[in-house]
Amino acid sequence: MKIKATLKRVLASCQLRKQDTSCITCTTFNILAPIYKRLDHSDDDDSSAAATSASHSRESDYRNDWLARNHSILDSLLQERSSIICLQEFWVGNEELVNMYEKRLGSAGYLNFNLGRTNNRGDGLLIAVRKDYFRILNYKELLFNDFGDRVAQLLHVELVASFCNDDTQREILIVNTHLLFPHDSTLSIVRLHQVYKILQYVESYQKDNELNPLPIILCGDWNGSKRGHVFKFLRSQGFVSSYDTAHQYTDADAHKWVSHRNHRGNICGVDFIWLLNPNKDRELLKTSWSEAVFGMFKYLLRKASLREEDAFSFLKTDNDGDFVTYSDFCGALRQLNLIGHRHGLTDEETKDLWVQADIDGNGILDYQEFQQQIWNPLSSEQRDEMGYEVKDDQVKSNPQQTIGFNVKNGILFPPEVEKGFWPENYSLSDHARLTVVFSPIQISCSEKRTSPDPNLSLLCESANTT
């Protein structure tokens, strides 16, 4: 059985390397910056002083070690030759390593961009695309300037290969990021905020440049699993986890794969390649954001063993009436550490939440509004099932032809992580390498308006071009 499993993995790996020009491949990989990689050389010397010193040593102090490991990482990346490569924890603070990646990737036909975290943290991001697949239209950098000094990269590219008909728009937006590690529960709102900023930036970029709807690929280390708020937030915006799609995994299959063993020894799946096609229905971003924060609010109250009635009482605080005031609302958010500190929600965002909750706009939140907007809101999937009919007179003629993608395959390396456990002999990183194969499709899009939601969306039909 073990031999068969190994053979299957070898064949799958060969498939990725031999993809023809009818597909594009995308790899995301947190390569563990040498400044963070702990080394244990305590066996070399039995003295307690040496053992104490070893417990604080990092790979960055041993040039031969980090050089050999990063050459091995590059060997594996160049053997796979993905169309798109997104790396996290790239050691931008070391000129020799940066030059090594630029030289080897450049010689292999890649254009690459790197971005360091703010406040000279030492590590950052690298995104590389193959010149024979893409033409660079624009490159942007997003600095969160928040706790953790996180950043993101936005690359606007156009496919140059003959994937579609000549009149088909071939532009794609690619994002690379590395979210904050949630060292405690108060930082969960920061991670959610970072994703919100990314989506706001992408939305603004499309609007400012008057772009038609484009496929969006989000890559990175999201430092959260399928059970988290970030996962649910992205999905409410129409994004799908490419690896889960390739393997037809559902929410109940979160345990079936892992991609990271953290410094506490815990293993979990945190590395994702998200895909949003132009024909995907989406909620208003601000609405999805409010729902995500309310979801976190509900999670924190349930964690404190509060039921629905108790949660409403918690919101009311000392209010004798059967309603919640804005002051009560802010007090509850403050007790849950969602506001009241520099990493929490802003005053404007808090007011936006209140507007979403106070449906009739009378300045107070009654129990029905609490149930409908906070405790038991309809999911985006449930709203879709209600059916929004397209009004024929609102559909424009001459639909735009644009590119989209189907997910053909998804591979994690080392192979053991696809079974949910971490191999002790794996030393490239503390993260697995994730590669996804996309098959281009041609999508026909026309602007439409839906009922009952009056917000602009898209009416699209797709057809395989392969």
Short mmCIF file of C-alpha atoms in Angstrom, two decimals:
data_model
loop_
_atom_site.label_atom_id
_atom_site.label_comp_id
_atom_site.label_asym_id
_atom_site.label_seq_id
_atom_site.Cartn_x
_atom_site.Cartn_y
_atom_site.Cartn_z
CA MET A 1 0.00 0.00 0.00
CA LYS A 2 2.84 2.37 0.85
CA ILE A 3 4.54 1.73 -2.51
CA LYS A 4 1.28 2.37 -4.37
CA ALA A 5 0.73 5.62 -2.49
CA THR A 6 4.27 6.76 -3.27
CA LEU A 7 3.83 5.89 -6.95
CA LYS A 8 0.57 7.82 -7.05
CA ARG A 9 2.31 10.87 -5.63
CA VAL A 10 5.17 10.63 -8.11
CA LEU A 11 2.71 10.44 -11.01
CA ALA A 12 0.75 13.41 -9.67
CA SER A 13 3.96 15.40 -9.32
CA CYS A 14 4.93 14.54 -12.89
CA GLN A 15 1.51 15.69 -14.05
CA LEU A 16 2.11 19.11 -12.51
CA ARG A 17 5.50 19.45 -14.17
CA LYS A 18 4.18 18.41 -17.59
CA GLN A 19 1.20 20.76 -17.75
CA ASP A 20 0.72 22.03 -21.30
CA THR A 21 -0.16 25.57 -22.24
CA SER A 22 -3.88 24.88 -21.85
CA CYS A 23 -3.45 25.19 -18.06
CA ILE A 24 -1.75 27.48 -15.60
CA THR A 25 -0.32 26.41 -12.24
CA CYS A 26 -0.06 28.41 -9.04
CA THR A 27 2.14 27.66 -6.03
CA THR A 28 2.03 29.22 -2.57
CA PHE A 29 4.75 28.40 -0.04
CA ASN A 30 5.78 29.86 3.32
CA ILE A 31 9.50 29.09 3.17
CA LEU A 32 10.28 29.87 6.85
CA ALA A 33 12.71 32.78 7.05
CA PRO A 34 16.09 31.79 8.55
CA ILE A 35 15.67 34.53 11.17
CA TYR A 36 12.73 32.51 12.58
CA LYS A 37 13.96 28.95 12.11
CA ARG A 38 15.08 27.56 15.46
CA LEU A 39 18.07 25.25 15.53
CA ASP A 40 18.96 22.64 18.11
CA HIS A 41 22.68 21.92 18.34
CA SER A 42 22.53 20.99 22.02
CA ASP A 43 23.71 17.43 21.31
CA ASP A 44 27.08 18.84 20.22
CA ASP A 45 27.90 19.96 23.76
CA ASP A 46 26.48 18.64 27.00
CA SER A 47 27.12 21.80 29.02
CA SER A 48 24.02 23.63 30.26
CA ALA A 49 25.39 26.94 28.97
CA ALA A 50 25.71 25.52 25.46
CA ALA A 51 22.22 24.03 25.66
CA THR A 52 20.77 27.39 26.74
CA SER A 53 22.57 29.16 23.90
CA ALA A 54 21.38 26.55 21.40
CA SER A 55 17.75 27.05 22.41
CA HIS A 56 18.03 30.67 21.19
CA SER A 57 20.03 30.03 18.01
CA ARG A 58 18.55 30.69 14.59
CA GLU A 59 19.42 29.34 11.17
CA SER A 60 20.33 32.88 10.09
CA ASP A 61 23.51 32.53 12.20
CA TYR A 62 24.68 29.57 10.07
CA ARG A 63 25.19 30.63 6.46
CA ASN A 64 25.82 27.13 5.11
CA ASP A 65 22.56 25.89 6.64
CA TRP A 66 20.22 28.58 5.29
CA LEU A 67 21.99 28.68 1.96
CA ALA A 68 21.64 24.91 1.44
CA ARG A 69 17.99 24.87 2.52
CA ASN A 70 17.02 27.76 0.24
CA HIS A 71 18.86 26.22 -2.71
CA SER A 72 16.78 23.09 -2.06
CA ILE A 73 13.61 25.19 -1.96
CA LEU A 74 14.53 26.79 -5.29
CA ASP A 75 15.37 23.38 -6.76
CA SER A 76 11.88 22.14 -5.90
CA LEU A 77 10.19 25.29 -7.23
CA LEU A 78 12.11 25.27 -10.50
CA GLN A 79 11.51 21.57 -10.99
CA GLU A 80 7.78 22.21 -10.67
CA ARG A 81 7.93 25.43 -12.76
CA SER A 82 4.55 26.82 -11.76
CA SER A 83 3.18 29.70 -13.81
CA ILE A 84 2.74 31.72 -10.60
CA ILE A 85 4.86 31.44 -7.43
CA CYS A 86 3.90 33.21 -4.19
CA LEU A 87 6.31 32.97 -1.25
CA GLN A 88 5.89 34.12 2.33
CA GLU A 89 8.58 34.69 5.00
CA PHE A 90 11.00 35.58 2.23
CA TRP A 91 14.18 36.91 3.90
CA VAL A 92 14.31 40.33 2.26
CA GLY A 93 16.80 41.52 4.88
CA ASN A 94 19.59 39.36 3.48
CA GLU A 95 21.00 40.70 0.23
CA GLU A 96 22.77 37.46 -0.67
CA LEU A 97 19.58 35.42 -0.41
CA VAL A 98 17.55 38.01 -2.33
CA ASN A 99 20.13 38.04 -5.14
CA MET A 100 20.16 34.24 -5.22
CA TYR A 101 16.39 34.07 -5.76
CA GLU A 102 16.45 36.87 -8.33
CA LYS A 103 19.24 35.21 -10.28
CA ARG A 104 17.86 31.68 -10.29
CA LEU A 105 14.23 32.68 -10.90
CA GLY A 106 15.28 35.19 -13.54
CA SER A 107 17.41 32.63 -15.34
CA ALA A 108 14.42 30.29 -15.37
CA GLY A 109 12.25 32.90 -17.12
CA TYR A 110 10.44 34.48 -14.16
CA LEU A 111 9.70 38.11 -13.38
CA ASN A 112 9.65 38.58 -9.61
CA PHE A 113 8.80 41.26 -7.05
CA ASN A 114 9.58 41.24 -3.33
CA LEU A 115 8.17 43.31 -0.49
CA GLY A 116 9.43 43.54 3.08
CA ARG A 117 7.21 43.92 6.10
CA THR A 118 7.10 47.40 7.60
CA ASN A 119 9.38 48.47 10.47
CA ASN A 120 12.28 46.42 9.08
CA ARG A 121 10.98 43.08 10.33
CA GLY A 122 13.45 41.28 8.06
CA ASP A 123 11.07 39.03 6.16
CA GLY A 124 8.33 39.64 3.64
CA LEU A 125 6.81 38.39 0.41
CA LEU A 126 7.92 37.37 -3.07
CA ILE A 127 5.70 36.90 -6.10
CA ALA A 128 7.05 35.55 -9.41
CA VAL A 129 5.35 34.85 -12.73
CA ARG A 130 6.64 33.21 -15.88
CA LYS A 131 7.38 35.62 -18.73
CA ASP A 132 6.16 33.11 -21.30
CA TYR A 133 2.72 33.08 -19.65
CA PHE A 134 2.09 36.64 -18.48
CA ARG A 135 2.58 40.28 -19.34
CA ILE A 136 2.81 42.58 -16.32
CA LEU A 137 0.23 45.38 -16.41
CA ASN A 138 0.72 46.76 -12.91
CA TYR A 139 2.22 45.98 -9.53
CA LYS A 140 0.98 47.44 -6.24
CA GLU A 141 2.02 47.14 -2.60
CA LEU A 142 -0.39 47.25 0.32
CA LEU A 143 0.99 48.17 3.75
CA PHE A 144 -1.42 47.42 6.58
CA ASN A 145 0.57 49.50 9.11
CA ASP A 146 -0.98 47.53 11.92
CA PHE A 147 0.06 45.16 14.67
CA GLY A 148 2.44 42.66 13.12
CA ASP A 149 3.57 44.97 10.29
CA ARG A 150 1.90 42.82 7.66
CA VAL A 151 1.79 43.60 3.95
CA ALA A 152 0.29 42.32 0.70
CA GLN A 153 1.21 42.37 -2.99
CA LEU A 154 -1.17 42.91 -5.91
CA LEU A 155 -0.07 41.90 -9.39
CA HIS A 156 -2.22 42.75 -12.42
CA VAL A 157 -1.28 40.52 -15.34
CA GLU A 158 -2.46 39.55 -18.78
CA LEU A 159 -2.15 36.05 -20.18
CA VAL A 160 0.00 36.05 -23.30
CA ALA A 161 -0.48 32.38 -24.16
CA SER A 162 -3.27 31.38 -26.54
CA PHE A 163 -5.80 30.40 -23.90
CA CYS A 164 -8.83 32.12 -25.39
CA ASN A 165 -10.24 33.73 -28.48
CA ASP A 166 -8.73 37.04 -29.56
CA ASP A 167 -11.70 39.04 -28.28
CA THR A 168 -11.55 37.52 -24.79
CA GLN A 169 -10.23 39.63 -21.95
CA ARG A 170 -7.25 37.77 -20.43
CA GLU A 171 -6.47 39.90 -17.40
CA ILE A 172 -6.05 38.46 -13.88
CA LEU A 173 -5.45 39.93 -10.42
CA ILE A 174 -3.05 37.98 -8.19
CA VAL A 175 -2.63 38.75 -4.48
CA ASN A 176 0.06 37.41 -2.15
CA THR A 177 -0.09 37.93 1.63
CA HIS A 178 0.78 36.54 5.06
CA LEU A 179 -1.71 37.29 7.82
CA LEU A 180 -0.93 37.82 11.48
CA PHE A 181 -0.51 34.76 13.70
CA PRO A 182 -3.32 34.81 16.34
CA HIS A 183 -1.19 34.65 19.49
CA ASP A 184 -4.36 35.31 21.51
CA SER A 185 -8.07 35.68 20.79
CA THR A 186 -7.95 39.51 20.76
CA LEU A 187 -5.86 39.35 17.57
CA SER A 188 -8.54 37.50 15.59
CA ILE A 189 -10.20 40.80 14.74
CA VAL A 190 -6.83 42.05 13.38
CA ARG A 191 -6.59 39.12 10.95
CA LEU A 192 -10.16 39.69 9.80
CA HIS A 193 -9.33 43.37 9.37
CA GLN A 194 -6.33 42.52 7.19
CA VAL A 195 -8.49 40.50 4.81
CA TYR A 196 -11.05 43.32 4.72
CA LYS A 197 -8.30 45.78 3.77
CA ILE A 198 -7.12 43.47 0.97
CA LEU A 199 -10.61 43.13 -0.48
CA GLN A 200 -11.24 46.87 -0.14
CA TYR A 201 -7.98 47.59 -1.94
CA VAL A 202 -8.75 45.15 -4.76
CA GLU A 203 -12.23 46.61 -5.14
CA SER A 204 -10.86 50.17 -5.22
CA TYR A 205 -8.14 49.20 -7.70
CA GLN A 206 -10.71 47.77 -10.10
CA LYS A 207 -12.95 50.82 -9.74
CA ASP A 208 -10.15 53.40 -10.06
CA ASN A 209 -8.81 51.71 -13.20
CA GLU A 210 -12.30 51.18 -14.64
CA LEU A 211 -11.70 47.46 -15.02
CA ASN A 212 -14.30 44.97 -16.08
CA PRO A 213 -14.78 42.05 -13.65
CA LEU A 214 -11.64 39.91 -13.53
CA PRO A 215 -10.73 36.57 -11.99
CA ILE A 216 -8.92 37.06 -8.68
CA ILE A 217 -6.43 34.61 -7.16
CA LEU A 218 -5.50 35.12 -3.50
CA CYS A 219 -2.43 33.23 -2.30
CA GLY A 220 -0.72 33.02 1.03
CA ASP A 221 -0.37 31.89 4.59
CA TRP A 222 -3.68 32.89 6.17
CA ASN A 223 -2.75 31.68 9.68
CA GLY A 224 -6.24 30.29 10.16
CA SER A 225 -8.11 27.11 9.33
CA LYS A 226 -11.35 26.29 7.52
CA ARG A 227 -13.17 26.66 10.83
CA GLY A 228 -12.11 30.30 11.24
CA HIS A 229 -13.74 33.66 10.59
CA VAL A 230 -11.38 34.57 7.75
CA PHE A 231 -12.34 31.44 5.81
CA LYS A 232 -16.05 32.18 6.19
CA PHE A 233 -15.57 35.85 5.29
CA LEU A 234 -13.75 35.07 2.03
CA ARG A 235 -16.33 32.47 1.11
CA SER A 236 -19.14 34.98 1.66
CA GLN A 237 -17.41 37.11 -0.97
CA GLY A 238 -17.61 34.30 -3.51
CA PHE A 239 -14.07 32.92 -3.14
CA VAL A 240 -13.49 29.17 -3.13
CA SER A 241 -10.58 27.25 -1.62
CA SER A 242 -8.93 25.74 -4.70
CA TYR A 243 -7.41 22.75 -2.92
CA ASP A 244 -10.72 21.80 -1.28
CA THR A 245 -12.51 22.27 -4.60
CA ALA A 246 -10.02 19.99 -6.36
CA HIS A 247 -10.63 17.24 -3.82
CA GLN A 248 -14.35 17.96 -3.38
CA TYR A 249 -13.87 18.53 0.34
CA THR A 250 -16.62 20.07 2.45
CA ASP A 251 -16.47 21.91 5.78
CA ALA A 252 -16.68 18.55 7.53
CA ASP A 253 -13.36 17.52 5.92
CA ALA A 254 -11.21 20.16 7.62
CA HIS A 255 -9.21 17.42 9.40
CA LYS A 256 -8.24 15.62 6.20
CA TRP A 257 -5.27 17.82 5.33
CA VAL A 258 -2.76 20.06 7.07
CA SER A 259 -0.14 22.49 5.76
CA HIS A 260 1.68 23.82 8.83
CA ARG A 261 3.25 22.73 12.09
CA ASN A 262 3.57 25.84 14.25
CA HIS A 263 6.06 26.67 16.99
CA ARG A 264 3.72 25.12 19.55
CA GLY A 265 3.80 21.78 17.75
CA ASN A 266 0.20 22.05 16.54
CA ILE A 267 -0.64 21.03 12.98
CA CYS A 268 -3.37 22.65 10.90
CA GLY A 269 -4.31 23.72 7.38
CA VAL A 270 -3.56 27.43 6.97
CA ASP A 271 -2.18 27.82 3.42
CA PHE A 272 -4.77 28.55 0.75
CA ILE A 273 -5.09 29.55 -2.87
CA TRP A 274 -8.46 31.27 -3.19
CA LEU A 275 -10.21 31.73 -6.52
CA LEU A 276 -12.96 34.18 -7.45
CA ASN A 277 -14.37 33.95 -10.98
CA PRO A 278 -16.07 36.98 -12.61
CA ASN A 279 -19.39 35.12 -12.77
CA LYS A 280 -19.58 34.52 -9.02
CA ASP A 281 -22.39 36.27 -7.12
CA ARG A 282 -21.07 38.46 -4.33
CA GLU A 283 -22.53 40.34 -1.41
CA LEU A 284 -21.68 43.96 -0.85
CA LEU A 285 -18.26 43.94 0.80
CA LYS A 286 -19.41 46.05 3.73
CA THR A 287 -22.32 43.66 4.33
CA SER A 288 -20.03 40.63 4.34
CA TRP A 289 -17.65 42.42 6.69
CA SER A 290 -20.46 43.19 9.16
CA GLU A 291 -21.63 39.58 9.06
CA ALA A 292 -18.08 38.39 9.73
CA VAL A 293 -17.70 40.64 12.78
CA PHE A 294 -21.13 39.61 14.09
CA GLY A 295 -20.04 36.01 13.59
CA MET A 296 -16.99 36.66 15.76
CA PHE A 297 -19.22 38.40 18.32
CA LYS A 298 -21.49 35.36 18.45
CA TYR A 299 -18.52 32.99 18.70
CA LEU A 300 -17.08 34.85 21.69
CA LEU A 301 -20.43 34.83 23.51
CA ARG A 302 -20.96 31.14 22.83
CA LYS A 303 -17.42 30.48 24.06
CA ALA A 304 -18.55 32.13 27.31
CA SER A 305 -21.52 29.67 27.37
CA LEU A 306 -24.12 32.37 26.71
CA ARG A 307 -27.33 31.32 24.99
CA GLU A 308 -29.40 33.53 22.71
CA GLU A 309 -31.46 35.15 25.49
CA ASP A 310 -28.38 35.62 27.66
CA ALA A 311 -26.51 37.18 24.75
CA PHE A 312 -29.28 39.75 24.24
CA SER A 313 -29.20 40.55 27.96
CA PHE A 314 -25.43 40.95 27.73
CA LEU A 315 -25.92 43.51 24.97
CA LYS A 316 -28.48 45.44 27.02
CA THR A 317 -26.12 45.67 30.02
CA ASP A 318 -28.01 47.70 32.65
CA ASN A 319 -30.80 48.76 30.32
CA ASP A 320 -34.23 47.94 31.82
CA GLY A 321 -36.03 48.09 28.48
CA ASP A 322 -36.40 45.25 25.97
CA PHE A 323 -33.99 46.86 23.53
CA VAL A 324 -30.33 47.73 23.04
CA THR A 325 -29.03 51.28 22.67
CA TYR A 326 -25.92 52.28 20.70
CA SER A 327 -24.15 52.93 24.00
CA ASP A 328 -25.06 49.40 25.17
CA PHE A 329 -23.83 48.00 21.87
CA CYS A 330 -20.45 49.74 22.17
CA GLY A 331 -20.09 48.63 25.77
CA ALA A 332 -20.59 44.99 24.80
CA LEU A 333 -18.05 45.24 21.96
CA ARG A 334 -15.58 46.80 24.39
CA GLN A 335 -16.02 43.96 26.89
CA LEU A 336 -15.28 41.48 24.11
CA ASN A 337 -12.10 43.40 23.17
CA LEU A 338 -13.44 44.22 19.70
CA ILE A 339 -13.09 47.95 20.34
CA GLY A 340 -11.28 50.14 22.84
CA HIS A 341 -7.72 49.43 21.72
CA ARG A 342 -5.62 50.53 18.74
CA HIS A 343 -6.00 47.20 16.95
CA GLY A 344 -9.77 47.03 17.35
CA LEU A 345 -12.63 48.32 15.22
CA THR A 346 -12.61 52.01 14.38
CA ASP A 347 -15.46 54.33 15.38
CA GLU A 348 -16.64 54.41 11.78
CA GLU A 349 -16.66 50.61 11.51
CA THR A 350 -18.55 50.35 14.81
CA LYS A 351 -21.19 52.75 13.51
CA ASP A 352 -21.42 50.75 10.27
CA LEU A 353 -22.10 47.62 12.31
CA TRP A 354 -24.84 49.40 14.20
CA VAL A 355 -26.47 50.57 10.96
CA GLN A 356 -26.45 46.97 9.67
CA ALA A 357 -28.05 45.70 12.90
CA ASP A 358 -30.63 48.46 13.33
CA ILE A 359 -32.80 47.45 10.36
CA ASP A 360 -35.58 50.03 10.79
CA GLY A 361 -33.15 52.82 11.71
CA ASN A 362 -35.04 53.89 14.84
CA GLY A 363 -31.88 54.12 16.94
CA ILE A 364 -32.46 51.01 19.05
CA LEU A 365 -31.99 47.28 18.52
CA ASP A 366 -34.93 45.08 19.46
CA TYR A 367 -34.88 41.33 20.00
CA GLN A 368 -36.10 40.53 16.48
CA GLU A 369 -33.35 42.63 14.90
CA PHE A 370 -30.82 40.99 17.20
CA GLN A 371 -31.97 37.55 16.04
CA GLN A 372 -32.12 38.46 12.36
CA GLN A 373 -28.85 40.40 12.05
CA ILE A 374 -26.57 39.04 14.76
CA TRP A 375 -27.57 35.70 16.22
CA ASN A 376 -29.26 33.84 13.36
CA PRO A 377 -28.59 35.76 10.14
CA LEU A 378 -29.18 34.13 6.78
CA SER A 379 -25.96 32.94 5.20
CA SER A 380 -25.06 34.06 1.69
CA GLU A 381 -25.80 30.50 0.52
CA GLN A 382 -29.28 30.64 2.07
CA ARG A 383 -29.95 33.97 0.39
CA ASP A 384 -28.86 32.48 -2.92
CA GLU A 385 -31.33 29.62 -2.44
CA MET A 386 -34.14 32.16 -2.02
CA GLY A 387 -33.55 33.04 -5.66
CA TYR A 388 -32.94 36.47 -7.10
CA GLU A 389 -34.72 36.78 -10.43
CA VAL A 390 -33.11 38.71 -13.22
CA LYS A 391 -35.26 41.38 -14.78
CA ASP A 392 -35.02 41.06 -18.56
CA ASP A 393 -35.08 44.79 -19.17
CA GLN A 394 -32.06 45.24 -16.92
CA VAL A 395 -29.71 42.93 -18.85
CA LYS A 396 -27.40 44.69 -21.27
CA SER A 397 -26.63 43.33 -24.71
CA ASN A 398 -23.19 42.66 -26.20
CA PRO A 399 -21.78 40.69 -23.26
CA GLN A 400 -18.10 41.03 -22.38
CA GLN A 401 -15.95 37.95 -23.04
CA THR A 402 -13.50 37.35 -20.21
CA ILE A 403 -11.38 34.56 -18.83
CA GLY A 404 -12.18 32.47 -15.77
CA PHE A 405 -10.85 29.25 -14.28
CA ASN A 406 -11.87 25.75 -13.31
CA VAL A 407 -9.81 23.93 -10.68
CA LYS A 408 -8.31 20.77 -12.18
CA ASN A 409 -5.96 19.56 -9.44
CA GLY A 410 -4.39 20.46 -6.13
CA ILE A 411 -1.23 18.96 -4.63
CA LEU A 412 0.38 19.43 -1.23
CA PHE A 413 4.01 18.50 -0.57
CA PRO A 414 5.16 16.58 1.42
CA PRO A 415 2.46 14.01 0.59
CA GLU A 416 1.86 12.98 4.21
CA VAL A 417 0.12 16.28 4.95
CA GLU A 418 -2.67 15.32 2.56
CA LYS A 419 -3.48 12.54 5.04
CA GLY A 420 -3.57 14.91 8.00
CA PHE A 421 -0.19 14.31 9.65
CA TRP A 422 3.26 15.90 9.61
CA PRO A 423 6.38 13.92 8.60
CA GLU A 424 9.30 14.26 11.00
CA ASN A 425 11.88 14.01 8.21
CA TYR A 426 10.58 17.06 6.30
CA SER A 427 13.02 19.96 6.67
CA LEU A 428 12.38 22.44 3.83
CA SER A 429 10.02 24.53 5.97
CA ASP A 430 7.41 24.36 8.70
CA HIS A 431 4.82 24.75 5.94
CA ALA A 432 3.83 22.46 3.10
CA ARG A 433 4.03 23.63 -0.51
CA LEU A 434 0.63 23.97 -2.18
CA THR A 435 0.23 23.90 -5.96
CA VAL A 436 -3.06 24.17 -7.85
CA VAL A 437 -3.73 23.55 -11.55
CA PHE A 438 -6.25 25.87 -13.21
CA SER A 439 -7.97 25.22 -16.52
CA PRO A 440 -9.02 28.46 -18.28
CA ILE A 441 -12.64 28.88 -19.30
CA GLN A 442 -14.30 31.58 -21.35
CA ILE A 443 -16.98 33.55 -19.53
CA SER A 444 -19.60 35.77 -21.08
CA CYS A 445 -20.65 38.56 -18.72
CA SER A 446 -23.38 41.19 -18.90
CA GLU A 447 -24.26 43.69 -16.23
CA LYS A 448 -27.54 43.01 -14.51
CA ARG A 449 -29.51 44.02 -11.47
CA THR A 450 -31.13 41.47 -9.22
CA SER A 451 -34.30 41.44 -7.19
CA PRO A 452 -34.81 41.88 -4.27
CA ASP A 453 -31.20 43.11 -3.87
CA PRO A 454 -30.77 46.27 -6.02
CA ASN A 455 -26.97 46.08 -6.00
CA LEU A 456 -25.06 45.65 -9.24
CA SER A 457 -23.95 42.12 -10.01
CA LEU A 458 -23.21 40.04 -13.10
CA LEU A 459 -25.01 37.69 -15.37
CA CYS A 460 -22.45 35.29 -16.80
CA GLU A 461 -22.28 32.12 -18.79
CA SER A 462 -19.14 30.05 -19.11
CA ALA A 463 -17.79 27.64 -21.67
CA ASN A 464 -14.62 25.58 -21.59
CA THR A 465 -11.99 26.70 -24.03
CA THR A 466 -9.78 23.67 -23.56
#
